[in-house]
Amino acid sequence: MKRITVLSQRLSNQIAAGEVVERPASVIKELMENSLDAGADRLEIDVEQGGTKLLRVRDNGAGIHKQDLALALSRHATSKIAELSDLENIRSLGFRGEALASISSVSRLKLTSKTGEAGDGSAWRVAAEGQEMEAQVAPAAHPQGTTVEVRDLFFNTPARKKFLKTEKTEFTRIDEIVKRIALSRFDVQFTLNHNQRAIHKLLAAKTEQEQQRRVGLVCGPAFVENSVFVDMDGPELRLRGWVSLPTFSRSQADLQYFYVNGRIIRDKLVTHAIRQAYRDVLFHGRHPAYVLYLELAPGAVDVNVHPTKHEVRFRDSRLVHDFLFSSLHKALAKITPTDQLAAADSNLHSGAAFGSSYAGSGADFGGGAQSHLSLSEPTRQSYGTGSHGSGPAAIQQQLAAYARLNADDDEVPPLGYAIAQLHGIYILAQNQEGLIVVDMHAAHERITYERMKQACQNEELKMQPLLVPLSIAVSAAEAECAESQRQMLLQLGIELERAATESIIVRQIPSILRDADIEQLVRDVLSDVLEYGSSDRIQAHQDELLSTMACHGSVRANRQLSIPEMNALLRDMEATERSGQCNHGRPTWVYQSLDELDKLFLRGQ
Ligand code: ADP
Ligand code: MG
């Protein structure tokens, strides 16, 4: 039997470093957070060789007292909390007092600082080299603020060092951290240099426009142009930020920034609520993009859940989930053709085309439009004398439509007036600024679907008793949940009761779902409710059914529509929520401005 000994301070710091200091990027995160906690509004970050050689963060914050310098490097030493109650109302990013100790145990660290206090003439420096601290405090030259310099990370922990990836990969991770933090504090200026090359210089952004510019620099201009700004208040909650239009989706969940009281987090509950808000409008398998800020009382969220503080725990998770879902759901439903046209317009200025980031059909409408709009193919030679829209009545209608378009007292609606139908599939329309092409089936499908949903909602969920009540074996936790949430489940259209410790009996279900796999559905609903406090599975199932029904009940391709019918469809689209995407998340219309058409024909160049 081996005997028990107390670990040396160095070893225990190195063990703690295992949690907090995974790679260069984690060092940058801790150092930047310290600078922000010190009230700095200017951060300069220098990195060499992906951070393995040098990581330096210089700030103009409050600085550290000479007497505290050595203490700053020791474990469980912090200026941010003093007692437990402080932890419950934490406003600083740090509070564990172990970052500098951990970092200095696995690197060569220098900490130089000067406070702004009167009489504090010179700056001071401490250095540590991966060993037990016998910190020597020496005078140094430094303006007010602090510089932390970390060299040769993991020089004394080769096992750790082996896990590092290439210089490029490590730097990409650092860059990602800098961007995340830059999005959390618009009032702070950030510069980032790698191997003496300037990577970012983000000036403090005061006005909304400047903030939007920073978001564009960090997330790419296409995101800003294809997103809407939301600002919603809830019960002691506030949600602000940018969410992407459903037609601007990503193949990966890589453009998702979510901040809780200024701290970036990844949280299952949050992701779930946002996904749910996009459920009905996002193309299958795609991910929404967002930069969102949730603010709530510090006491309503526990940040002390994880050493790297990437996770939080909400005191009332259901409230937060519902607030996020309903705010975003509302915002997405309200996106109008006018919003999308604005996005299309700004895309144009940046040289991209509407929907350019949508990796699906029609993505290159505009960019590669030459081939799309080419009229030189023999099959399309019949333009103007073609089979459709050539009868006298059609010409009359067209003239009427033109007359309406040109009557200047009449404001042209966003999607304009129909001028023709193309190959029985697309409606061509012109609005004030250009050409609109509508996928007629997709558009009609969405309109029918939204109407059916509305009808269903107004009618309330009709329930239908099961001929033979269904008994399901579940876990004790699930049975308890079913019992305590009986009322809520009833509102979803499920009537059930607990039969035993680990079994429930389902008596009634929503009649529209009578052919669904009830057992699976109830299980899934219960596990949602357990995890997120609510479930939208019933709604999702119901929507899926309605969507299929809507699909069958909508105009098929190759149906000739008259001009008034087409115009009616355009007006319906403008009036219908979520009409920019079909039930499967594909765009229902695209737009090309006259300017852009001119460019295609090299007009005025
Ligand atoms: P924590 O941030 O959890 O308090 P750290 O180990 O990161 O723990 O830092 C220890 C202490 O050192 C902080 O509480 C703070 O007082 C001081 N400190 C660290 N970095 C800075 C800085 N850039 N400016 C001012 N003070 C700092
Ligand atoms: Mg810290």
XYZ file of C-alpha atoms and ligand atoms in Angstrom:
633
model
C 0.000 0.000 0.000
C 1.253 3.446 -0.907
C 0.998 6.132 1.730
C -0.849 9.410 1.329
C 1.087 12.671 0.864
C 0.009 16.224 0.207
C 0.747 17.361 -3.332
C 3.314 20.076 -3.803
C 1.900 23.448 -4.721
C 3.454 23.260 -8.131
C 1.929 19.869 -8.891
C -1.490 20.885 -7.735
C -1.314 24.023 -9.894
C -0.297 21.898 -12.844
C -3.238 19.599 -12.225
C -5.552 22.587 -12.079
C -3.940 23.848 -15.285
C -5.145 20.661 -16.926
C -8.690 21.950 -16.620
C -8.190 25.604 -17.411
C -5.183 25.711 -19.727
C -5.864 23.312 -22.517
C -4.138 25.232 -25.301
C -2.843 28.709 -26.184
C -6.352 29.920 -26.906
C -7.435 29.146 -23.340
C -4.587 31.305 -22.031
C -5.701 34.179 -24.235
C -9.248 33.824 -22.962
C -8.175 34.033 -19.321
C -5.826 36.966 -19.913
C -8.375 38.949 -21.905
C -11.039 38.347 -19.292
C -8.688 39.628 -16.619
C -8.065 42.797 -18.626
C -11.770 43.403 -19.068
C -12.382 42.767 -15.377
C -9.738 45.423 -14.677
C -11.839 47.942 -16.589
C -9.542 48.267 -19.591
C -10.944 49.706 -22.786
C -7.920 48.910 -24.923
C -6.464 45.431 -25.352
C -3.434 44.623 -27.442
C -2.764 40.986 -28.118
C 0.477 39.681 -29.572
C 0.935 36.082 -30.548
C 3.947 34.285 -31.921
C 4.005 30.852 -33.497
C 0.410 30.054 -32.807
C 0.898 31.036 -29.175
C 3.400 28.313 -28.346
C 6.273 30.784 -28.304
C 4.590 33.920 -27.046
C 1.216 35.128 -25.848
C 1.061 38.710 -24.660
C -1.919 40.758 -23.538
C -1.415 44.417 -22.759
C -4.194 46.522 -21.289
C -4.886 49.982 -19.922
C -6.897 48.777 -16.950
C -6.672 49.537 -13.261
C -3.365 47.737 -12.734
C -2.173 45.708 -9.746
C -0.603 46.967 -6.529
C 3.063 46.208 -6.031
C 2.207 44.279 -2.870
C -0.375 42.183 -4.706
C 1.754 41.225 -7.672
C 3.122 37.999 -6.231
C -0.275 37.145 -4.824
C -1.857 37.469 -8.256
C 0.171 34.459 -9.323
C -0.831 32.233 -6.462
C -3.760 29.925 -6.453
C -7.078 30.833 -4.835
C -6.064 34.474 -4.788
C -8.547 36.902 -6.294
C -9.696 40.480 -5.877
C -13.113 39.697 -7.302
C -14.945 37.898 -4.541
C -14.530 37.732 -0.813
C -17.475 35.646 0.335
C -20.094 33.266 -0.947
C -22.761 35.900 -1.405
C -20.476 37.723 -3.878
C -20.486 34.613 -6.008
C -24.242 34.698 -6.271
C -24.188 38.194 -7.654
C -21.097 37.993 -9.760
C -20.551 40.628 -12.433
C -16.906 39.980 -13.234
C -15.788 37.361 -15.728
C -13.267 35.799 -13.342
C -13.672 34.785 -9.709
C -11.853 31.488 -9.228
C -8.428 33.037 -8.683
C -6.571 30.242 -10.387
C -5.916 31.271 -13.985
C -2.597 33.049 -13.458
C -1.399 30.386 -11.029
C -2.256 27.627 -13.496
C -0.751 29.386 -16.486
C 2.454 30.242 -14.666
C 2.873 26.633 -13.577
C 3.151 25.491 -17.188
C 4.960 28.411 -18.836
C 7.418 31.272 -18.358
C 5.245 34.124 -17.222
C 5.947 37.800 -16.651
C 3.434 40.139 -15.112
C 4.109 43.870 -15.328
C 1.710 46.429 -13.946
C 1.169 49.957 -12.803
C -1.856 51.312 -10.990
C -3.265 54.746 -11.624
C -3.207 55.659 -7.959
C -1.568 58.891 -6.905
C 1.918 58.381 -5.499
C 2.287 55.066 -7.307
C 5.187 56.312 -9.331
C 6.737 53.349 -11.049
C 5.673 50.049 -12.525
C 6.605 46.649 -11.114
C 7.150 43.222 -12.487
C 7.054 39.639 -11.238
C 8.215 36.615 -13.119
C 7.551 32.921 -12.662
C 8.982 29.959 -14.460
C 6.762 26.970 -14.055
C 7.888 26.418 -10.513
C 6.938 27.115 -7.003
C 6.709 30.811 -6.604
C 9.460 32.758 -5.089
C 8.368 35.753 -6.988
C 10.889 38.538 -7.150
C 9.279 41.918 -7.556
C 11.465 44.264 -9.593
C 10.912 47.774 -10.934
C 9.949 48.105 -14.591
C 8.722 50.615 -17.135
C 5.029 50.460 -18.011
C 2.164 52.939 -18.470
C -0.947 52.490 -16.354
C -2.338 49.036 -16.906
C -1.043 45.518 -17.065
C 0.926 43.342 -19.436
C 1.001 39.606 -19.061
C 3.551 37.801 -21.142
C 3.418 34.033 -21.441
C 6.348 32.333 -23.176
C 7.034 28.694 -24.009
C 3.691 27.295 -22.995
C 3.899 23.675 -21.783
C 7.727 23.748 -21.837
C 7.702 21.628 -18.669
C 4.701 19.442 -19.507
C 5.694 17.650 -22.727
C 2.639 15.405 -22.643
C 0.441 18.458 -22.955
C 2.565 19.935 -25.642
C 2.118 16.835 -27.761
C -1.614 17.500 -27.966
C -1.126 20.847 -29.644
C -1.997 21.068 -33.305
C -0.193 23.036 -36.031
C 0.691 26.682 -35.537
C -2.080 27.608 -37.941
C -4.742 25.622 -36.110
C -3.749 26.960 -32.719
C -3.789 30.484 -34.058
C -7.224 29.993 -35.622
C -8.470 29.016 -32.178
C -6.926 32.101 -30.624
C -8.479 34.237 -33.315
C -11.866 32.680 -32.604
C -11.547 33.516 -28.893
C -10.554 37.100 -29.669
C -13.546 37.463 -31.973
C -15.938 36.046 -29.417
C -14.726 38.411 -26.754
C -14.663 41.333 -29.188
C -18.355 40.743 -29.839
C -19.070 40.844 -26.134
C -17.640 44.335 -25.592
C -18.266 46.871 -28.316
C -16.904 49.639 -26.094
C -13.413 48.146 -26.018
C -10.731 48.425 -28.679
C -8.993 45.185 -29.630
C -5.886 44.593 -31.694
C -4.487 41.196 -32.548
C -1.077 40.557 -34.115
C 0.366 37.229 -35.161
C 4.093 36.944 -35.844
C 4.176 40.753 -35.955
C 1.486 40.854 -38.604
C -1.688 42.819 -37.861
C -4.707 40.508 -37.955
C -7.440 42.672 -36.430
C -7.768 46.199 -35.313
C -11.235 46.714 -33.953
C -11.883 50.270 -32.823
C -14.347 50.896 -30.036
C -17.824 50.847 -31.572
C -20.238 53.345 -30.104
C -23.053 53.883 -32.558
C -25.317 51.096 -33.722
C -23.768 51.407 -37.154
C -20.253 50.959 -35.802
C -21.388 47.948 -33.814
C -22.927 46.468 -36.908
C -19.638 47.042 -38.694
C -17.779 45.130 -36.005
C -20.231 42.253 -36.318
C -19.570 42.340 -40.057
C -15.789 42.254 -39.538
C -16.051 39.316 -37.177
C -18.846 37.284 -38.771
C -18.478 38.369 -42.383
C -20.518 41.035 -44.173
C -22.975 38.493 -45.585
C -24.193 37.673 -42.084
C -25.010 41.270 -41.231
C -26.743 41.797 -44.533
C -28.807 38.670 -44.180
C -29.864 39.091 -40.599
C -32.401 41.056 -38.643
C -31.793 42.865 -35.394
C -33.973 41.764 -32.492
C -34.536 43.516 -29.207
C -37.067 41.929 -26.878
C -37.932 42.427 -23.261
C -39.298 39.710 -21.060
C -39.953 39.295 -17.360
C -36.589 40.557 -16.040
C -34.990 39.304 -19.221
C -33.722 41.051 -22.278
C -32.632 39.561 -25.574
C -30.826 41.601 -28.186
C -28.752 40.819 -31.220
C -28.733 39.614 -34.781
C -30.355 36.484 -36.154
C -29.957 35.242 -39.696
C -32.755 35.145 -42.203
C -33.797 31.516 -42.636
C -32.515 31.572 -46.215
C -29.037 32.394 -44.878
C -28.262 29.153 -43.144
C -24.996 27.331 -42.661
C -23.966 23.741 -43.126
C -22.293 23.873 -39.718
C -23.208 25.378 -36.390
C -20.146 27.606 -36.568
C -21.682 31.057 -36.610
C -23.507 30.964 -33.325
C -22.557 33.388 -30.594
C -24.614 33.507 -27.455
C -23.776 35.694 -24.477
C -25.287 35.634 -21.023
C -24.545 38.846 -19.178
C -21.549 39.446 -21.432
C -20.120 35.961 -21.023
C -20.043 33.681 -24.048
C -21.564 30.311 -23.341
C -22.552 27.098 -25.053
C -25.692 25.712 -23.604
C -27.912 22.853 -24.681
C -31.031 24.599 -23.507
C -30.220 27.750 -25.454
C -29.335 25.857 -28.628
C -32.513 23.856 -28.331
C -34.729 26.917 -27.890
C -33.187 28.656 -30.900
C -33.370 25.592 -33.103
C -36.984 25.221 -32.160
C -37.672 28.813 -33.192
C -36.195 28.062 -36.616
C -37.828 24.658 -36.912
C -40.492 25.598 -39.380
C -38.415 27.749 -41.694
C -34.971 26.189 -41.915
C -33.900 23.862 -44.674
C -33.389 20.336 -43.403
C -29.980 19.778 -41.804
C -28.950 23.439 -41.960
C -27.954 25.613 -38.998
C -29.048 29.144 -38.156
C -26.481 31.881 -37.563
C -26.795 34.338 -34.694
C -25.089 36.779 -32.356
C -27.357 37.121 -29.345
C -27.081 38.780 -25.965
C -29.238 37.659 -23.084
C -29.292 39.803 -20.010
C -30.830 38.812 -16.725
C -30.261 39.435 -13.043
C -26.885 37.919 -12.022
C -28.727 36.045 -9.291
C -30.846 34.249 -11.892
C -27.905 32.418 -13.363
C -25.163 30.293 -11.837
C -21.823 30.751 -13.609
C -19.841 28.550 -11.283
C -20.641 25.302 -13.048
C -17.509 24.632 -15.022
C -13.819 25.632 -14.584
C -13.655 27.311 -17.989
C -17.060 28.911 -17.356
C -18.342 27.908 -20.798
C -21.512 26.647 -19.237
C -24.044 28.248 -16.969
C -27.077 27.062 -15.108
C -30.266 29.075 -15.227
C -32.281 29.159 -12.049
C -35.514 29.110 -14.031
C -34.548 27.249 -17.151
C -38.052 26.887 -18.480
C -38.626 30.615 -18.331
C -35.415 31.262 -20.257
C -36.194 28.564 -22.805
C -39.712 29.871 -23.424
C -38.544 33.467 -23.634
C -35.838 32.660 -26.178
C -38.136 30.508 -28.240
C -41.078 32.860 -28.299
C -38.984 36.000 -28.943
C -37.161 34.478 -31.881
C -40.188 32.675 -33.221
C -42.009 35.978 -33.351
C -39.060 37.775 -34.924
C -38.704 35.153 -37.646
C -42.409 35.120 -38.448
C -42.319 38.861 -38.905
C -39.593 38.879 -41.553
C -41.250 40.446 -44.581
C -40.377 40.588 -48.264
C -39.253 44.154 -47.554
C -36.622 42.901 -45.054
C -35.417 40.368 -47.547
C -35.291 42.936 -50.315
C -33.153 45.131 -48.094
C -30.812 42.190 -47.595
C -30.763 41.564 -51.324
C -29.947 45.197 -51.975
C -27.055 45.359 -49.561
C -25.733 42.081 -50.944
C -25.624 43.736 -54.279
C -23.423 46.511 -53.031
C -20.969 44.040 -51.637
C -20.911 42.205 -54.902
C -22.727 39.081 -53.773
C -26.141 38.023 -54.878
C -29.251 37.401 -52.878
C -29.109 34.003 -51.292
C -25.459 33.670 -52.172
C -24.740 32.047 -48.873
C -27.526 29.595 -49.286
C -25.893 26.402 -50.378
C -28.804 25.077 -52.298
C -30.639 25.552 -55.505
C -30.613 29.058 -56.840
C -27.588 29.946 -54.759
C -25.774 31.557 -57.615
C -28.661 33.446 -59.039
C -26.892 36.625 -59.919
C -23.290 35.595 -59.602
C -23.587 32.967 -62.266
C -26.679 34.449 -63.734
C -25.315 34.694 -67.224
C -25.992 31.070 -67.773
C -29.297 31.226 -65.937
C -30.690 34.082 -67.878
C -29.097 33.363 -71.179
C -31.640 33.710 -73.945
C -29.461 32.289 -76.648
C -30.377 28.652 -76.199
C -32.564 27.488 -79.049
C -35.325 26.301 -76.734
C -35.755 29.770 -75.372
C -35.651 31.563 -78.654
C -39.404 31.821 -78.573
C -39.237 34.584 -75.961
C -41.969 37.075 -76.728
C -43.754 34.904 -79.251
C -43.964 31.922 -76.974
C -46.937 29.817 -76.161
C -47.901 31.385 -72.871
C -49.207 34.842 -72.215
C -49.643 35.628 -75.907
C -53.430 35.609 -76.340
C -55.253 38.940 -76.605
C -56.687 38.547 -73.101
C -53.242 37.960 -71.642
C -51.897 41.016 -73.387
C -54.777 43.047 -72.028
C -53.939 41.817 -68.534
C -50.303 42.622 -68.975
C -51.110 46.105 -70.078
C -53.329 46.522 -67.070
C -50.531 45.341 -64.837
C -48.108 47.782 -66.414
C -50.597 50.578 -66.035
C -50.861 49.773 -62.364
C -47.120 49.653 -62.015
C -46.670 52.999 -63.632
C -49.485 54.797 -61.902
C -47.319 56.879 -59.610
C -49.969 57.504 -56.981
C -50.090 53.781 -56.337
C -47.211 52.461 -54.295
C -45.771 49.305 -55.837
C -45.936 46.433 -53.350
C -42.618 44.806 -52.378
C -43.060 41.771 -54.603
C -44.412 43.908 -57.458
C -46.839 42.865 -60.164
C -46.798 39.678 -62.188
C -45.845 39.950 -65.822
C -45.588 36.333 -66.931
C -45.347 32.714 -65.994
C -42.205 30.835 -66.927
C -42.373 27.165 -67.948
C -45.386 26.682 -65.736
C -43.133 26.858 -62.667
C -42.055 30.408 -61.998
C -43.863 33.692 -61.807
C -41.950 36.675 -63.142
C -42.892 39.937 -61.533
C -41.464 43.409 -61.519
C -41.347 45.737 -58.590
C -40.017 49.268 -58.349
C -36.370 48.233 -58.556
C -36.151 45.062 -60.518
C -37.165 41.526 -61.246
C -38.775 39.075 -58.846
C -38.914 35.371 -59.626
C -41.304 33.306 -57.531
C -41.438 29.536 -57.243
C -45.180 29.356 -57.452
C -45.669 25.934 -55.906
C -43.290 26.609 -53.017
C -44.942 29.941 -52.288
C -48.454 28.602 -52.431
C -47.492 25.664 -50.264
C -46.294 27.990 -47.492
C -49.428 30.099 -47.685
C -51.699 27.042 -47.488
C -49.629 25.652 -44.639
C -49.748 28.841 -42.583
C -53.532 28.992 -43.074
C -53.970 25.421 -41.939
C -51.830 26.033 -38.870
C -53.903 29.083 -38.055
C -57.150 27.148 -38.475
C -55.824 24.388 -36.299
C -54.811 26.813 -33.598
C -58.101 28.630 -33.565
C -59.954 25.369 -33.271
C -57.828 24.354 -30.313
C -56.351 20.920 -30.285
C -59.135 18.391 -30.661
C -58.552 15.396 -28.460
C -59.622 11.879 -29.110
C -59.857 9.141 -26.484
C -57.932 5.952 -27.187
C -60.211 2.931 -27.464
C -57.760 0.974 -25.404
C -55.764 3.206 -23.037
C -52.080 2.766 -23.681
C -49.844 1.776 -20.811
C -46.172 2.707 -21.146
C -43.257 1.652 -18.964
C -41.077 4.671 -18.168
C -38.428 5.661 -15.639
C -39.505 6.882 -12.226
C -38.276 10.381 -13.116
C -40.346 10.408 -16.284
C -43.433 9.134 -14.473
C -43.004 11.846 -11.862
C -42.634 14.429 -14.570
C -45.766 13.137 -16.315
C -47.660 13.441 -13.063
C -46.471 16.895 -12.110
C -46.808 18.290 -15.630
C -50.229 16.743 -16.216
C -51.844 20.093 -16.874
C -49.254 21.191 -19.373
C -49.443 17.888 -21.217
C -53.198 18.280 -21.356
C -52.717 21.591 -23.117
C -50.614 19.761 -25.669
C -53.537 17.399 -26.186
C -52.238 14.426 -24.218
C -54.216 13.132 -21.289
C -52.355 10.668 -19.162
C -51.957 9.581 -15.602
C -49.430 7.798 -13.536
C -50.282 4.152 -13.028
C -47.350 3.039 -10.886
C -43.870 4.147 -9.911
C -42.560 3.352 -13.348
C -45.577 3.320 -15.583
C -48.088 5.734 -17.073
C -51.388 5.346 -18.906
C -52.260 7.473 -21.918
C -55.988 8.066 -22.296
C -56.418 10.768 -24.925
C -54.304 12.145 -27.744
C -54.632 14.969 -30.294
C -56.976 13.581 -32.949
C -54.817 14.798 -35.786
C -52.063 12.493 -34.563
C -54.196 9.375 -34.291
C -51.978 7.511 -36.774
C -48.683 8.488 -35.173
C -46.584 6.189 -32.999
C -48.110 7.373 -29.745
C -45.768 5.525 -27.438
C -42.669 6.965 -29.092
C -44.210 10.408 -29.204
C -45.125 10.409 -25.513
C -41.665 9.148 -24.579
C -39.992 11.862 -26.613
C -42.265 14.530 -25.186
C -41.512 13.426 -21.629
C -37.785 13.436 -22.183
C -38.006 16.940 -23.686
C -40.030 18.176 -20.753
C -37.537 16.656 -18.335
C -34.602 18.265 -20.074
C -35.913 21.613 -21.297
C -39.068 22.149 -19.270
C -41.248 22.047 -22.359
C -41.711 20.212 -25.607
C -42.719 21.206 -29.081
C -42.848 17.704 -30.445
C -46.628 17.610 -30.638
C -46.542 20.890 -32.501
C -43.739 19.608 -34.716
C -45.629 16.418 -35.528
C -48.781 18.306 -36.210
C -46.936 20.815 -38.380
C -45.362 18.007 -40.329
C -48.768 16.550 -41.075
C -50.211 19.898 -42.034
C -47.188 20.551 -44.188
C -47.760 17.339 -46.138
C -51.411 18.200 -46.503
C -50.522 21.703 -47.645
C -48.145 20.293 -50.204
C -50.881 18.210 -51.765
C -53.352 21.026 -51.651
C -51.135 23.570 -53.420
C -50.816 24.573 -57.043
C -48.713 22.076 -58.890
C -46.201 22.941 -61.515
C -47.476 23.357 -65.046
C -50.721 24.947 -64.054
C -51.399 28.050 -66.046
C -52.279 30.952 -63.808
C -53.858 34.147 -65.017
C -52.159 37.445 -64.253
C -54.753 38.333 -61.579
C -54.248 34.909 -59.995
C -50.516 35.460 -59.930
C -50.926 38.914 -58.452
C -53.217 37.502 -55.806
C -50.529 34.995 -54.905
C -47.923 37.772 -54.606
C -50.219 39.770 -52.297
C -50.857 36.655 -50.216
C -47.123 36.116 -49.873
C -46.655 39.637 -48.588
C -49.352 39.102 -46.019
C -48.275 35.655 -44.847
C -45.815 34.977 -42.050
C -42.642 33.121 -42.975
C -43.555 33.343 -46.668
C -39.920 33.765 -47.720
C -39.341 30.027 -47.331
C -41.396 27.038 -48.333
C -42.318 24.416 -45.745
C -38.981 22.767 -46.282
C -36.934 25.920 -45.819
C -36.176 26.576 -49.459
C -36.547 30.158 -50.648
C -39.847 30.913 -52.360
C -38.582 33.867 -54.344
C -35.438 35.602 -55.485
C -34.786 39.094 -56.638
C -32.539 40.759 -59.132
C -32.338 44.526 -59.291
C -32.148 46.526 -62.482
C -28.657 47.610 -61.448
C -27.597 44.045 -61.321
C -29.234 43.216 -64.618
C -27.449 46.196 -66.117
C -24.193 44.780 -64.881
C -24.919 41.457 -66.536
C -25.338 43.213 -69.842
C -22.324 45.441 -69.191
C -24.612 48.414 -69.525
C -23.063 51.754 -68.633
C -19.581 50.297 -68.231
P -9.435 35.684 -11.140
O -9.530 36.401 -12.450
O -10.352 34.534 -11.082
O -9.534 36.584 -9.983
P -6.697 35.230 -11.934
O -5.714 34.203 -11.557
O -7.085 35.294 -13.373
O -7.984 35.000 -11.069
O -6.155 36.637 -11.497
C -5.823 36.855 -10.136
C -5.942 38.306 -9.767
O -4.946 39.061 -10.422
C -7.246 38.948 -10.177
O -8.235 38.761 -9.205
C -6.854 40.416 -10.320
O -6.931 41.077 -9.090
C -5.407 40.349 -10.726
N -5.238 40.559 -12.178
C -4.989 39.623 -13.101
N -4.877 40.161 -14.334
C -5.067 41.499 -14.193
C -5.072 42.610 -15.099
N -4.885 42.461 -16.430
N -5.292 43.845 -14.577
C -5.502 44.001 -13.267
N -5.502 42.994 -12.363
C -5.278 41.749 -12.801
Mg -9.035 35.580 -14.278
